[in-house]
mmCIF file of C-alpha atoms and ligand atoms in Angstrom:
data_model
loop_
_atom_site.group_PDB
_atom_site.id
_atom_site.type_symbol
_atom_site.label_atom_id
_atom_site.label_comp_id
_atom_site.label_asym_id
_atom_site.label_seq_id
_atom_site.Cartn_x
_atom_site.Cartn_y
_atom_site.Cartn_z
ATOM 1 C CA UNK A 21 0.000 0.000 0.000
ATOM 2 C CA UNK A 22 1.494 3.022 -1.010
ATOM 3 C CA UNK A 23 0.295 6.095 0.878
ATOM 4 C CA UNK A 24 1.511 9.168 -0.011
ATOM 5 C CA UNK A 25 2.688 11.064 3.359
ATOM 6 C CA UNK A 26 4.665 14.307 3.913
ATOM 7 C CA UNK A 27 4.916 13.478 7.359
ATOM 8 C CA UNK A 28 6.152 9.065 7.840
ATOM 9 C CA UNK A 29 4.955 7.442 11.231
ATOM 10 C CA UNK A 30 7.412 5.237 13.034
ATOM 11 C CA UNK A 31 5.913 1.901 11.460
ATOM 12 C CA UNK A 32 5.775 -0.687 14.158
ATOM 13 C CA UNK A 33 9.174 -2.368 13.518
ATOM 14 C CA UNK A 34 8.004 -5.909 14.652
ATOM 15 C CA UNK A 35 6.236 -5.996 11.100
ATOM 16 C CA UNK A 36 9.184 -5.958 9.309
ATOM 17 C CA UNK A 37 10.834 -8.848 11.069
ATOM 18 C CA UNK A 38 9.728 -11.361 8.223
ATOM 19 C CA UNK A 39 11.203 -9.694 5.329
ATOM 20 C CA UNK A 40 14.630 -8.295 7.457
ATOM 21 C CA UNK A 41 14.913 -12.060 8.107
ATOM 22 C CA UNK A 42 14.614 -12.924 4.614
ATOM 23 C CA UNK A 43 16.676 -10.527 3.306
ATOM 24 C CA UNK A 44 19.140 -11.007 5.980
ATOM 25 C CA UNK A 45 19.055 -14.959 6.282
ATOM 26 C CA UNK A 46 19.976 -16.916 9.620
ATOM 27 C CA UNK A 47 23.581 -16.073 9.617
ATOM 28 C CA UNK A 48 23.339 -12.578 11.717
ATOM 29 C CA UNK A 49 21.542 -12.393 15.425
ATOM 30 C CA UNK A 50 18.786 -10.963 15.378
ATOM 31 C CA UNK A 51 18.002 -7.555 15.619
ATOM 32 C CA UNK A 52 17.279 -5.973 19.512
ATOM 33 C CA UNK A 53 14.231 -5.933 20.934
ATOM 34 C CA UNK A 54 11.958 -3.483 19.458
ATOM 35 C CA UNK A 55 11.359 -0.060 20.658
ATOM 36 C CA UNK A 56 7.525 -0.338 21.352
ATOM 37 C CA UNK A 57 5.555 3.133 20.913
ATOM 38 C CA UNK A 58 5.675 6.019 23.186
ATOM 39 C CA UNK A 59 8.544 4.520 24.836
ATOM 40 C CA UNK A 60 9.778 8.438 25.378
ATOM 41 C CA UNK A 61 7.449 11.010 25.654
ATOM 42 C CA UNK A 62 3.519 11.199 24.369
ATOM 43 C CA UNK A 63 2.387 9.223 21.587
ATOM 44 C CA UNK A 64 -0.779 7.983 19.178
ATOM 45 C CA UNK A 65 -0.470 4.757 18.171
ATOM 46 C CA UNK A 66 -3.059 3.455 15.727
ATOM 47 C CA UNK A 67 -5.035 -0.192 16.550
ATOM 48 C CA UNK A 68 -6.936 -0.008 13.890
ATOM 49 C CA UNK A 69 -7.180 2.174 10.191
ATOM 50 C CA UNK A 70 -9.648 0.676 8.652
ATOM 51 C CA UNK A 71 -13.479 0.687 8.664
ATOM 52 C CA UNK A 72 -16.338 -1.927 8.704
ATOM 53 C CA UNK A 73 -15.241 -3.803 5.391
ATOM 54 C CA UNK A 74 -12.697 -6.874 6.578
ATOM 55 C CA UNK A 75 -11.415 -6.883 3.074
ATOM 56 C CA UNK A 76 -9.959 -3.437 4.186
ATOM 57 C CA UNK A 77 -7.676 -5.931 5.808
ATOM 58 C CA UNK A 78 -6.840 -3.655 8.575
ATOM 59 C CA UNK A 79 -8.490 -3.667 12.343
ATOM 60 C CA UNK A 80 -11.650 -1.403 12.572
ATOM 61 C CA UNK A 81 -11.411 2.369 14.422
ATOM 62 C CA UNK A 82 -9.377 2.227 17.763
ATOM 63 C CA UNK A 83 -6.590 4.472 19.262
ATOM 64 C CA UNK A 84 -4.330 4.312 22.448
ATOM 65 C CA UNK A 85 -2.496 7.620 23.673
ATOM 66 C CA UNK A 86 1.031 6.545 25.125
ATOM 67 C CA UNK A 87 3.049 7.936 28.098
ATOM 68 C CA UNK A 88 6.317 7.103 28.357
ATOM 69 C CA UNK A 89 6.243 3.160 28.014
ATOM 70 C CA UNK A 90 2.346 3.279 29.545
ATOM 71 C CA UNK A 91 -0.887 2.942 27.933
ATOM 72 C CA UNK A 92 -3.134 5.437 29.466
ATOM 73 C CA UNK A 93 -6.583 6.278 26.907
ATOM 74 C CA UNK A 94 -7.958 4.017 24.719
ATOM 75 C CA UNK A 95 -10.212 5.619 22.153
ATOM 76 C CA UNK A 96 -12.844 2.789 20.113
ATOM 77 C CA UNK A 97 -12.515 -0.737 20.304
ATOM 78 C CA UNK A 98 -13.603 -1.779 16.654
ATOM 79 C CA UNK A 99 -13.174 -5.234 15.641
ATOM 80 C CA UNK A 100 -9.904 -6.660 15.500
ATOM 81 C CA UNK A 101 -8.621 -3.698 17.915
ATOM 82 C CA UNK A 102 -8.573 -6.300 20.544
ATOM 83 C CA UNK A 103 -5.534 -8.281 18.701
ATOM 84 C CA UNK A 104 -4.000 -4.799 17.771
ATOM 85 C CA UNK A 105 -3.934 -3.823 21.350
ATOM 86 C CA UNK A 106 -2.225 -7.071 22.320
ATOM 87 C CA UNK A 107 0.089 -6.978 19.312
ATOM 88 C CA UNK A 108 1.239 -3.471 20.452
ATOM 89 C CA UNK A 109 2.305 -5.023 23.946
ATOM 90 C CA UNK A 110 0.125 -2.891 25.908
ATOM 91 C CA UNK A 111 -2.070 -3.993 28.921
ATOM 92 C CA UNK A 112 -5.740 -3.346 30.095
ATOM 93 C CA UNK A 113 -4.045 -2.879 33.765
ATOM 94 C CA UNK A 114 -2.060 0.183 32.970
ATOM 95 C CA UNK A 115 -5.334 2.448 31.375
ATOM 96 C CA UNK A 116 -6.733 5.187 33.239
ATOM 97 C CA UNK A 117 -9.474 5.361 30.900
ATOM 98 C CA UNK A 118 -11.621 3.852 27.735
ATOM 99 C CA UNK A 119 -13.455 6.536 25.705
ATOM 100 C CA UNK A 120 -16.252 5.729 22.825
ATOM 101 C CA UNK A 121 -16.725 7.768 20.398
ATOM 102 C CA UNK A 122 -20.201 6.058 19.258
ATOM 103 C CA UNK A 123 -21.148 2.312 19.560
ATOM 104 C CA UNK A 124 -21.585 1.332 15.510
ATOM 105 C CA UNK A 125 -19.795 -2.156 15.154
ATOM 106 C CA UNK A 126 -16.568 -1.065 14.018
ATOM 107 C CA UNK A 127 -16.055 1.270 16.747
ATOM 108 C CA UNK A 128 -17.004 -0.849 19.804
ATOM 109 C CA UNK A 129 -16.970 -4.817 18.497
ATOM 110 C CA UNK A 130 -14.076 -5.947 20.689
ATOM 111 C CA UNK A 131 -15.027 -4.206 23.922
ATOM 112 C CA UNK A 132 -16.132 -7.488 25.136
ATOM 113 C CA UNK A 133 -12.934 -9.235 24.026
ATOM 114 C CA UNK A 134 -10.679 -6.710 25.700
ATOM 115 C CA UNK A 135 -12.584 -6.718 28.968
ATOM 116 C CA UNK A 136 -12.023 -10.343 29.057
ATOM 117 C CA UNK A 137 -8.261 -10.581 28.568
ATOM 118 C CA UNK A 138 -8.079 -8.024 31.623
ATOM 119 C CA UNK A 139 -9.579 -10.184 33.840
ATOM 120 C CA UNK A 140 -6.065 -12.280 33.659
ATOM 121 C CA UNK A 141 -4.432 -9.311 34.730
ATOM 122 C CA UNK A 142 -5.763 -8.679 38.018
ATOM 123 C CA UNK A 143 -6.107 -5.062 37.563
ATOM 124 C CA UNK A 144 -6.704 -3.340 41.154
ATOM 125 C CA UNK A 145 -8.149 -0.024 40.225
ATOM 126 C CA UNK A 146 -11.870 1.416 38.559
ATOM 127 C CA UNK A 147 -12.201 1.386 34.861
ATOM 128 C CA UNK A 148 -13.317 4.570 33.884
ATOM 129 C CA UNK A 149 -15.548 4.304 30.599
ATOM 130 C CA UNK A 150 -17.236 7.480 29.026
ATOM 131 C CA UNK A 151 -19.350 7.753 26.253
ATOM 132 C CA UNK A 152 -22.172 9.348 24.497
ATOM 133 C CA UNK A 153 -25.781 8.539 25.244
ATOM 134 C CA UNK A 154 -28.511 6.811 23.847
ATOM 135 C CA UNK A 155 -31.536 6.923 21.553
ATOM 136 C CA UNK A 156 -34.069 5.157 20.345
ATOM 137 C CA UNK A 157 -32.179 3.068 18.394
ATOM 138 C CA UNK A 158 -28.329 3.215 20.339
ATOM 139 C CA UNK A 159 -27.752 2.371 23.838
ATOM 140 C CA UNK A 160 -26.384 4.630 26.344
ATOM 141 C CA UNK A 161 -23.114 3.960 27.070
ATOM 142 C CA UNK A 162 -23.785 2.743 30.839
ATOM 143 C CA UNK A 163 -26.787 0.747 29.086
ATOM 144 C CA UNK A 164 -24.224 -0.756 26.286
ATOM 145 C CA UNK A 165 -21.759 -1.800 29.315
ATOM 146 C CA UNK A 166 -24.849 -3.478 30.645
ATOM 147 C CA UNK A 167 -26.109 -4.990 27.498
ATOM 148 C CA UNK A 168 -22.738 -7.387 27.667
ATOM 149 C CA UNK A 169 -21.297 -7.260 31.703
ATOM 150 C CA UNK A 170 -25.228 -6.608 33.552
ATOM 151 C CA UNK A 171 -25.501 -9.513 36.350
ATOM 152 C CA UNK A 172 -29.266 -9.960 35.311
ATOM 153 C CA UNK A 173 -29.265 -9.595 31.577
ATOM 154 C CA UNK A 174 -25.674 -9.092 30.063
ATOM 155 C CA UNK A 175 -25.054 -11.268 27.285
ATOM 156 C CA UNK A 176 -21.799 -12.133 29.318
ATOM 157 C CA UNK A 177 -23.158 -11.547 32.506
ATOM 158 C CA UNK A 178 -20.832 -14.465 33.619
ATOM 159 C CA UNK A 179 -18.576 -11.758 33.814
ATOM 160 C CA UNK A 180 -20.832 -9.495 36.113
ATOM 161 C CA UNK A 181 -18.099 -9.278 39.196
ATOM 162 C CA UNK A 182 -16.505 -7.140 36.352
ATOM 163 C CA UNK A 183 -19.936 -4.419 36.858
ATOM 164 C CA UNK A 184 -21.881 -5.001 39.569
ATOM 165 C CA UNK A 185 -21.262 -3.340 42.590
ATOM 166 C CA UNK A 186 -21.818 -6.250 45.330
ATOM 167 C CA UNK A 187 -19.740 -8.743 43.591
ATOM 168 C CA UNK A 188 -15.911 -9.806 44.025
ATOM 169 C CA UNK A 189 -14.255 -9.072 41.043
ATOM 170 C CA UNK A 190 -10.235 -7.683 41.262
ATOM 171 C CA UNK A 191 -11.927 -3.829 39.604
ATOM 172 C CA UNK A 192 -14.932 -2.089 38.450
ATOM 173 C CA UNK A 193 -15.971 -0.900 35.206
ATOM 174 C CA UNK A 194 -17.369 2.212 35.932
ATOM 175 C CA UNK A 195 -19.404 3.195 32.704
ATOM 176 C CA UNK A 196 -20.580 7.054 32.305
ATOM 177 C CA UNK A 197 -22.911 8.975 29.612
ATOM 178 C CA UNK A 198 -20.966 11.883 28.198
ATOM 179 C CA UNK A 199 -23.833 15.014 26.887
ATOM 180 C CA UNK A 200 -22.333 17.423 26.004
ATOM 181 C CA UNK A 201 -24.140 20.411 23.211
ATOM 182 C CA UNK A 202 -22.502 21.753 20.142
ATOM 183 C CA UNK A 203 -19.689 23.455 22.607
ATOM 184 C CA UNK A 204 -16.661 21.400 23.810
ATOM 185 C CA UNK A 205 -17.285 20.279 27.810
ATOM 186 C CA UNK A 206 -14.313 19.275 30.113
ATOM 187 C CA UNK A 207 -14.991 15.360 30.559
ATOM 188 C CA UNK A 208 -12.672 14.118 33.291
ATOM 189 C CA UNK A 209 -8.864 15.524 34.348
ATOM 190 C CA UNK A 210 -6.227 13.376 36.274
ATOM 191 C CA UNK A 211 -3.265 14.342 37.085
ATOM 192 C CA UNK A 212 -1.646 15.580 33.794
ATOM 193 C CA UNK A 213 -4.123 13.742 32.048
ATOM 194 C CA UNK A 214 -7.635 15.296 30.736
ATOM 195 C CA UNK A 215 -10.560 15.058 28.501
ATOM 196 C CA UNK A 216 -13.001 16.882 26.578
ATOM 197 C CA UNK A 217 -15.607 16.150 24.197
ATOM 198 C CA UNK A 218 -17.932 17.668 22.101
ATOM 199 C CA UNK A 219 -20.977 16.530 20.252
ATOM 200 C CA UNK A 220 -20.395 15.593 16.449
ATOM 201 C CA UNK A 221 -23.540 14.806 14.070
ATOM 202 C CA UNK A 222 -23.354 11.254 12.984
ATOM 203 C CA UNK A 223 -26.492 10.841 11.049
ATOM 204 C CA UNK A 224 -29.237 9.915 13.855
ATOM 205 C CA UNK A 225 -25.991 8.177 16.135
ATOM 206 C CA UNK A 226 -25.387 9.645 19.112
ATOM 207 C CA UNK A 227 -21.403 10.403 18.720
ATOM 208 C CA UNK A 228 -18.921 12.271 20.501
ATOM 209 C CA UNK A 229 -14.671 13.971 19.490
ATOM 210 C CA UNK A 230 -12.477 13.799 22.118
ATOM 211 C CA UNK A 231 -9.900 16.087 22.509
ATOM 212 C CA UNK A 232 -7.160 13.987 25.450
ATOM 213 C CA UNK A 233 -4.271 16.497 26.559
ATOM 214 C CA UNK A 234 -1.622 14.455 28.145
ATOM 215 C CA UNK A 235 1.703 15.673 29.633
ATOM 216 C CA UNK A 236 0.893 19.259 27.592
ATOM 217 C CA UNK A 237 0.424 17.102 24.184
ATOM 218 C CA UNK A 238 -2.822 17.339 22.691
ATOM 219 C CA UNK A 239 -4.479 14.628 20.983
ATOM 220 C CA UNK A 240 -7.675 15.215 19.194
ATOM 221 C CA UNK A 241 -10.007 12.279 17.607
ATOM 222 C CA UNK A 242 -13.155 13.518 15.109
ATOM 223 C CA UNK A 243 -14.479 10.328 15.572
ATOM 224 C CA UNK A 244 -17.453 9.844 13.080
ATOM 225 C CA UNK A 245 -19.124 12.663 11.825
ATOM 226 C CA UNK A 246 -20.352 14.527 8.384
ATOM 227 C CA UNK A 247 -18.470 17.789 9.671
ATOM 228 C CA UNK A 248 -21.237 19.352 10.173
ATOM 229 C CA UNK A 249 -21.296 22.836 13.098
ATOM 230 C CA UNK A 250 -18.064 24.434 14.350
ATOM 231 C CA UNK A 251 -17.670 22.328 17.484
ATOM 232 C CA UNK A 252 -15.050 20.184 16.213
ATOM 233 C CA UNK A 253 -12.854 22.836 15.120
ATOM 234 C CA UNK A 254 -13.146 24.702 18.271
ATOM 235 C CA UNK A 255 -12.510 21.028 20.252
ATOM 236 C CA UNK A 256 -9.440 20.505 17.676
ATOM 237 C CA UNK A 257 -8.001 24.027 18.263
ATOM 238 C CA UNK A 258 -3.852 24.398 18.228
ATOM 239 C CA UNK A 259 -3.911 20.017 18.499
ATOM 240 C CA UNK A 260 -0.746 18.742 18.391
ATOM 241 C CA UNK A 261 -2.288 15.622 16.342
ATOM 242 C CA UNK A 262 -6.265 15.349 15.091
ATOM 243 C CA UNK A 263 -6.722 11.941 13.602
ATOM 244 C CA UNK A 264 -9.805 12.391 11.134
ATOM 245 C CA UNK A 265 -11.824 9.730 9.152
ATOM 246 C CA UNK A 266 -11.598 9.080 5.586
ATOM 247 C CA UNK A 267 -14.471 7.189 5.203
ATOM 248 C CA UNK A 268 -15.796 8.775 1.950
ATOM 249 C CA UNK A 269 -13.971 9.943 -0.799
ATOM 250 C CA UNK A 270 -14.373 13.613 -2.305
ATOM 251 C CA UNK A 271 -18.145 14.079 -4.079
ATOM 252 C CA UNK A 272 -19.690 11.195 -1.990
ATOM 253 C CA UNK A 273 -23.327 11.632 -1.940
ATOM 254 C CA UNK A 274 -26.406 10.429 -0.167
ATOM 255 C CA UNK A 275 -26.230 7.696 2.827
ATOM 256 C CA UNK A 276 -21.952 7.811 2.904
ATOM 257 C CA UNK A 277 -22.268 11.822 2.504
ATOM 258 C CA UNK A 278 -24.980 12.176 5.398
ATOM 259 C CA UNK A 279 -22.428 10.222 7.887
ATOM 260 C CA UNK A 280 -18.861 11.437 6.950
ATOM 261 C CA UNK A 281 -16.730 14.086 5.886
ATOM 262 C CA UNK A 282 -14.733 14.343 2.788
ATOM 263 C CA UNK A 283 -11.342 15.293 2.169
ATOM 264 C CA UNK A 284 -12.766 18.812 1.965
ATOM 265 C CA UNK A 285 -14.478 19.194 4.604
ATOM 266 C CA UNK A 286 -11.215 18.044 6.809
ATOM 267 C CA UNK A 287 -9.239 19.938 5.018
ATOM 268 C CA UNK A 288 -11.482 23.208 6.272
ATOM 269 C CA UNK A 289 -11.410 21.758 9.670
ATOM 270 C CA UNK A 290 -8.020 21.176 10.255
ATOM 271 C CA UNK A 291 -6.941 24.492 9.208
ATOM 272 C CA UNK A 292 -9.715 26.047 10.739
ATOM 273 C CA UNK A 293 -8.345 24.464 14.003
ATOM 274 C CA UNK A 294 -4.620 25.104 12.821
ATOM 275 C CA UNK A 295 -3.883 21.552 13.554
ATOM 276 C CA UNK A 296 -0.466 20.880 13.596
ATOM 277 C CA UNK A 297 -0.574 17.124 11.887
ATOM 278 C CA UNK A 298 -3.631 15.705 10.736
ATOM 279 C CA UNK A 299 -3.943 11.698 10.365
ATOM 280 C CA UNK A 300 -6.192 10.362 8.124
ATOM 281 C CA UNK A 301 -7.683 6.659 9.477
ATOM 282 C CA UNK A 302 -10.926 4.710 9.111
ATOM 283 C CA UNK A 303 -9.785 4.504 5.526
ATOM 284 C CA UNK A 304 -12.175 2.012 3.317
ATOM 285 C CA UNK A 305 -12.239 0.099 0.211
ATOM 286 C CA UNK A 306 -13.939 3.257 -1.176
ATOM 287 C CA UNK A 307 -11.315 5.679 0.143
ATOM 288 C CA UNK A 308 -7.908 3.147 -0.365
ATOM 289 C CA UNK A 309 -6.384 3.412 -3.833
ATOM 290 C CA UNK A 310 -7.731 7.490 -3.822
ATOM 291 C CA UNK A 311 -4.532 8.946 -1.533
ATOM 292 C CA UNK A 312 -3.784 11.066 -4.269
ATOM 293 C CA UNK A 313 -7.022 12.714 -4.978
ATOM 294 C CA UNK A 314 -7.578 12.701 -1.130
ATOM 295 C CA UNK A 315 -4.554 14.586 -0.341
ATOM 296 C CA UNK A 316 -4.542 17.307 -2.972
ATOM 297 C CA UNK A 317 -8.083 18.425 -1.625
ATOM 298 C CA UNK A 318 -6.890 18.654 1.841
ATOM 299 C CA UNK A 319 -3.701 20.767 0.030
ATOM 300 C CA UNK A 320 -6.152 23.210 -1.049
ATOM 301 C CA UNK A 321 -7.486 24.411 2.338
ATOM 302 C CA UNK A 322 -4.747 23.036 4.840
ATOM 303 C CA UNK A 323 -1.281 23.129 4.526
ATOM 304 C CA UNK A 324 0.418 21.213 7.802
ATOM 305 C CA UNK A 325 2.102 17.370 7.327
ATOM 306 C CA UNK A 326 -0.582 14.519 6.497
ATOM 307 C CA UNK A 327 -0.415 11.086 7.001
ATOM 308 C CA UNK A 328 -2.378 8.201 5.834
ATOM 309 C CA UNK A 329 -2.789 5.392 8.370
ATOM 310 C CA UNK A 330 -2.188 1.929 8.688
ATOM 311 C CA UNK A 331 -3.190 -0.516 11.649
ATOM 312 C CA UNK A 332 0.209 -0.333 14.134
ATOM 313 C CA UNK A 333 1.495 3.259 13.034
ATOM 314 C CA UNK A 334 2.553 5.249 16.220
ATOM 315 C CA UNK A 335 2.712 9.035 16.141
ATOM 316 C CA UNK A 336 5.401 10.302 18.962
ATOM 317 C CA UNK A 337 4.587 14.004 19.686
ATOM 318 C CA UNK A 338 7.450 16.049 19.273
HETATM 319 ZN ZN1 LIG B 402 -20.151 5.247 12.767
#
């Protein structure tokens, strides 16, 4: 996949093993272990680029924020994130905090699966979850915790010490609904950690951006959204990073238009918000193969480094 960047991630070295081993043959040692991401410093590391399609071949929408060596935010849990997050040698133990974005499939389809691997870790402390709430049609988030972890009716309520309250398990998820209007809201600070998110029209989904400022690094994530309403560029404002989704290519119509941006419409955002590098993710069959179109309408209203992502890429802040 060739993806045209002006500014290159680290790649995650690991996935270059094969072919350095090939090349290389058996006669050398091998190479030293690899650096994993935000060793040093405050990072983005991408779990998964893709979107709903599997053919995309790439994990669906998920994010962690690194600190120095730790996992702290994970943003989305889309399917195939779960193996991502494992591949990236990160643990549920060290996060302070999950944040969802909305609960479509692809953002949310290994929440399950990661909340079960952490139950072999014996984490000690709350789970913070936040999220946006519910409709007629989407769960709140505290109700979409419940729909899998509830002791009565949780599809793996088996795993209820995990939620309820009166039970032994080694932590809590604590699940909260996120509502805030068109104008970013502080969600939750820690520490040198914090959150805000503001509320991003996702057809008739309930969806949220996060903007997570870590150590003085700011890290903003459009999540889904057709763009519409100056709330994200006012969340994105002066961010270090905002990773935007290029779910639709440029003159999508109807149903694709009505939930996503095009490369227009994030290239107005991000220099409305005078990002300082804009990553382009949730890329789809309809969006792969179209870098070049892609990234000459973004030229035309912003002019910072973009990069194109793929599942593994980790972004150190500078
Ligand atoms: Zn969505």
């Amino acid at each position: 996949m060739s993806s045209r960047s002006t500014s290159r991630p680290f790649s995650h070295p690991l996935r270059f093993l094969p072919l350095v081993g090939l090349l290389l043959g058996c006669a050398i040692s091998p190479p030293a272990a690899a650096q994993p991401c935000g060793a040093q410093g405050v990072a983005l590391q991408v779990l998964g680029s893709g979107g709903p399609e599997l053919q995309d071949k790439r994990a669906s929408s998920s994010y962690l924020v690194w600190d120095n060596g730790r996992a702290r935010v994970l943003v989305d849990a889309g399917g195939g994130s779960a193996l991502r997050f494992g591949e990236s040698g990160a643990t549920m133990s060290q996060l302070d905090v999950l944040l969802f974005t909305h609960f479509h499939v692809d953002h949310s389809g290994d929440f399950a699966a990661l909340i079960k691997s952490s139950w072999f870790e014996d984490r000690k402390r709350p789970l913070p979850i936040y999220g946006p709430p519910g409709n007629d049609f989407m769960p709140s988030t505290t109700e979409f915790v419940g729909d899998f972890f509830g002791e009565k009716h949780g599809a793996y309520r088996y795993l209820s010490e995990l939620l309820a309250p009166g039970e032994k398990g080694s932590y809590k998820m604590q699940p909260h609904v996120v509502t805030p209007g068109p104008t970013p809201i502080p969600v939750l600070r820690s520490g040198n950690l914090s959150a805000s998110a503001v509320r991003v029209v996702h057809g008739d989904v309930p969806a949220l951006a996060w903007r997570i400022e870590d150590g003085g690094k700011v890290i903003v994530f459009s999540g889904d959204t057709d763009g519409e309403g100056d709330g994200l560029v006012r969340l994105a404002a002066n961010a270090d990073l905002f990773v935007a989704h290029n779910a639709v290519p440029e003159g999508a119509t109807g149903v694709e238009r009505h939930l996503h941006m095009p490369p227009s419409v994030i290239g107005q955002i991000a220099e409305g918000a005078k990002v300082k590098r804009l990553v382009l993710s949730h890329r789809m069959l309809r969006t792969l193969g179209k870098e070049d179109q892609t990234q000459s309408e973004i030229a035309k209203r912003y002019s910072g480094p973009v990069a194109f992502a793929n599942d593994l890429d980790c972004f150190p802040m500078k």
